[in-house]
CSV table of C-alpha atoms in Angstrom, one decimal:
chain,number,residue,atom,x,y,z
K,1049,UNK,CA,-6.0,3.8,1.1
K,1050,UNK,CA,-7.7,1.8,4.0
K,1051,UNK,CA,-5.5,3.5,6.7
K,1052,UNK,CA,-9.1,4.6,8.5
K,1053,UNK,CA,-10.6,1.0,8.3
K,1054,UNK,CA,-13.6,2.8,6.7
K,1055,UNK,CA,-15.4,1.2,3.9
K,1056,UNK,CA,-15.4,4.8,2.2
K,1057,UNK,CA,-12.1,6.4,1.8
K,1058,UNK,CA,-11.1,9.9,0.2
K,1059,UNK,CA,-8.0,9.9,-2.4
K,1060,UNK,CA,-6.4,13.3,-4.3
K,1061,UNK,CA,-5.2,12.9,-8.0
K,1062,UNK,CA,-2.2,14.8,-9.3
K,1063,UNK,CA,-4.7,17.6,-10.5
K,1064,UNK,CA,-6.0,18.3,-7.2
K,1065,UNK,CA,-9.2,16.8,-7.4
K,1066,UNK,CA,-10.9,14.3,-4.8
K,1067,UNK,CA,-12.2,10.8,-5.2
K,1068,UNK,CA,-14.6,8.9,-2.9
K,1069,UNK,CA,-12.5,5.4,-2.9
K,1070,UNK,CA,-14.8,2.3,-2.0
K,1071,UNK,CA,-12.5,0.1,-0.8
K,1072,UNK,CA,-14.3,-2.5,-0.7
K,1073,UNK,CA,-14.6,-2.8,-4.5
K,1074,UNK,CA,-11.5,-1.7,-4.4
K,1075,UNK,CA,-12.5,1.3,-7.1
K,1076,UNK,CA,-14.2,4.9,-6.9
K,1077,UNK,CA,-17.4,5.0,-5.2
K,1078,UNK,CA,-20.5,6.0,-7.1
K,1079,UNK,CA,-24.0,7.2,-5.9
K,1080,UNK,CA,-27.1,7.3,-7.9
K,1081,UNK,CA,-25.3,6.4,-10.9
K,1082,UNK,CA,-22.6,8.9,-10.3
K,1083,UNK,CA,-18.9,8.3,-10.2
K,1084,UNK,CA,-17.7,10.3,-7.0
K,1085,UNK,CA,-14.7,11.4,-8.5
K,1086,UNK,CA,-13.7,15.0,-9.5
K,1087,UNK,CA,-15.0,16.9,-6.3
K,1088,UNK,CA,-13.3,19.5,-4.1
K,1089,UNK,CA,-11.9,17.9,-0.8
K,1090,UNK,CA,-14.8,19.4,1.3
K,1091,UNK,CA,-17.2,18.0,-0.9
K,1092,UNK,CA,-15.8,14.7,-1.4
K,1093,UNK,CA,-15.0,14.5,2.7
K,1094,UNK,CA,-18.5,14.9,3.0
K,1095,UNK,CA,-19.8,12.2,0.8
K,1096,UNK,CA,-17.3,9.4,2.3
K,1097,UNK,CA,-18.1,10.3,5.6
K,1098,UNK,CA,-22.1,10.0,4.7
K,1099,UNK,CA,-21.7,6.7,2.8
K,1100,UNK,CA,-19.8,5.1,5.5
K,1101,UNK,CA,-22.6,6.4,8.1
K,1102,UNK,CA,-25.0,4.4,5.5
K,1103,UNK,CA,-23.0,1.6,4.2
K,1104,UNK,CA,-20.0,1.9,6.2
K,1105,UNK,CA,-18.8,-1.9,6.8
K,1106,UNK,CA,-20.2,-1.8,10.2
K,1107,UNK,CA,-23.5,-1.6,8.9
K,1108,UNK,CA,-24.2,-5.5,8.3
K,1109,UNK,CA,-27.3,-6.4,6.7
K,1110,UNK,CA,-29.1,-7.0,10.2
K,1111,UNK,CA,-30.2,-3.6,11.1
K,1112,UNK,CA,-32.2,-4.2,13.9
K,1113,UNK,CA,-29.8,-5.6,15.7
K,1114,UNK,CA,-28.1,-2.5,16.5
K,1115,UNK,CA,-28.4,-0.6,20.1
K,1116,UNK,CA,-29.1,2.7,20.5
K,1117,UNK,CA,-25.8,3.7,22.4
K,1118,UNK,CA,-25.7,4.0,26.3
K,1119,UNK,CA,-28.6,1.9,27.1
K,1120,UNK,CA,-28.8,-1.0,25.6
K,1121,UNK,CA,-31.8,-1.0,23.5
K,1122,UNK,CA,-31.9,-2.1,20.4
K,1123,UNK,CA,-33.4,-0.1,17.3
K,1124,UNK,CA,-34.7,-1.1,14.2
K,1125,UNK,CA,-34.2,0.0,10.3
K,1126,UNK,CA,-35.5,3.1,11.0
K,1127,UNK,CA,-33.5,4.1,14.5
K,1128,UNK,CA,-36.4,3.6,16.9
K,1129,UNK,CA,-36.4,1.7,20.1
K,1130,UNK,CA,-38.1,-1.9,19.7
């Protein structure tokens, strides 16, 4: 299930319906609460690829370390240029 290297995967069960797979837990993803499980493909596509943008393994706990691409500046929490 970690063939993307993504921290949030998507997975299909024999009834058709889509899970958002953490695999760092190594179980379904959940959101609010919310099990991410029983969605339509779209639906759960969109999720994984939104929870990886936020807490996608590449996101490591220092934020403000991270540049803003092609120049070299770095942004804080919040995306702005330091």
């Amino acid at each position: 299930m970690d063939s993307s290297g993504q921290r949030y995967d998507v997975i299909c069960d024999p009834l058709d319906m889509w899970t958002v797979w953490d695999n760092q837990a190594d179980e379904p993803a959940s959101f609010g609460g919310q099990m991410l499980y029983g969605l339509t493909e779209g639906h759960a596509v969109e999720v994984a690829k939104i929870m990886n943008e936020l807490y996608g393994r590449d996101r490591g706990a220092d934020h403000a370390s991270r540049k803003q691409p092609g120049t070299g500046r770095l942004l804080n929490a919040g995306g702005h240029r330091h």
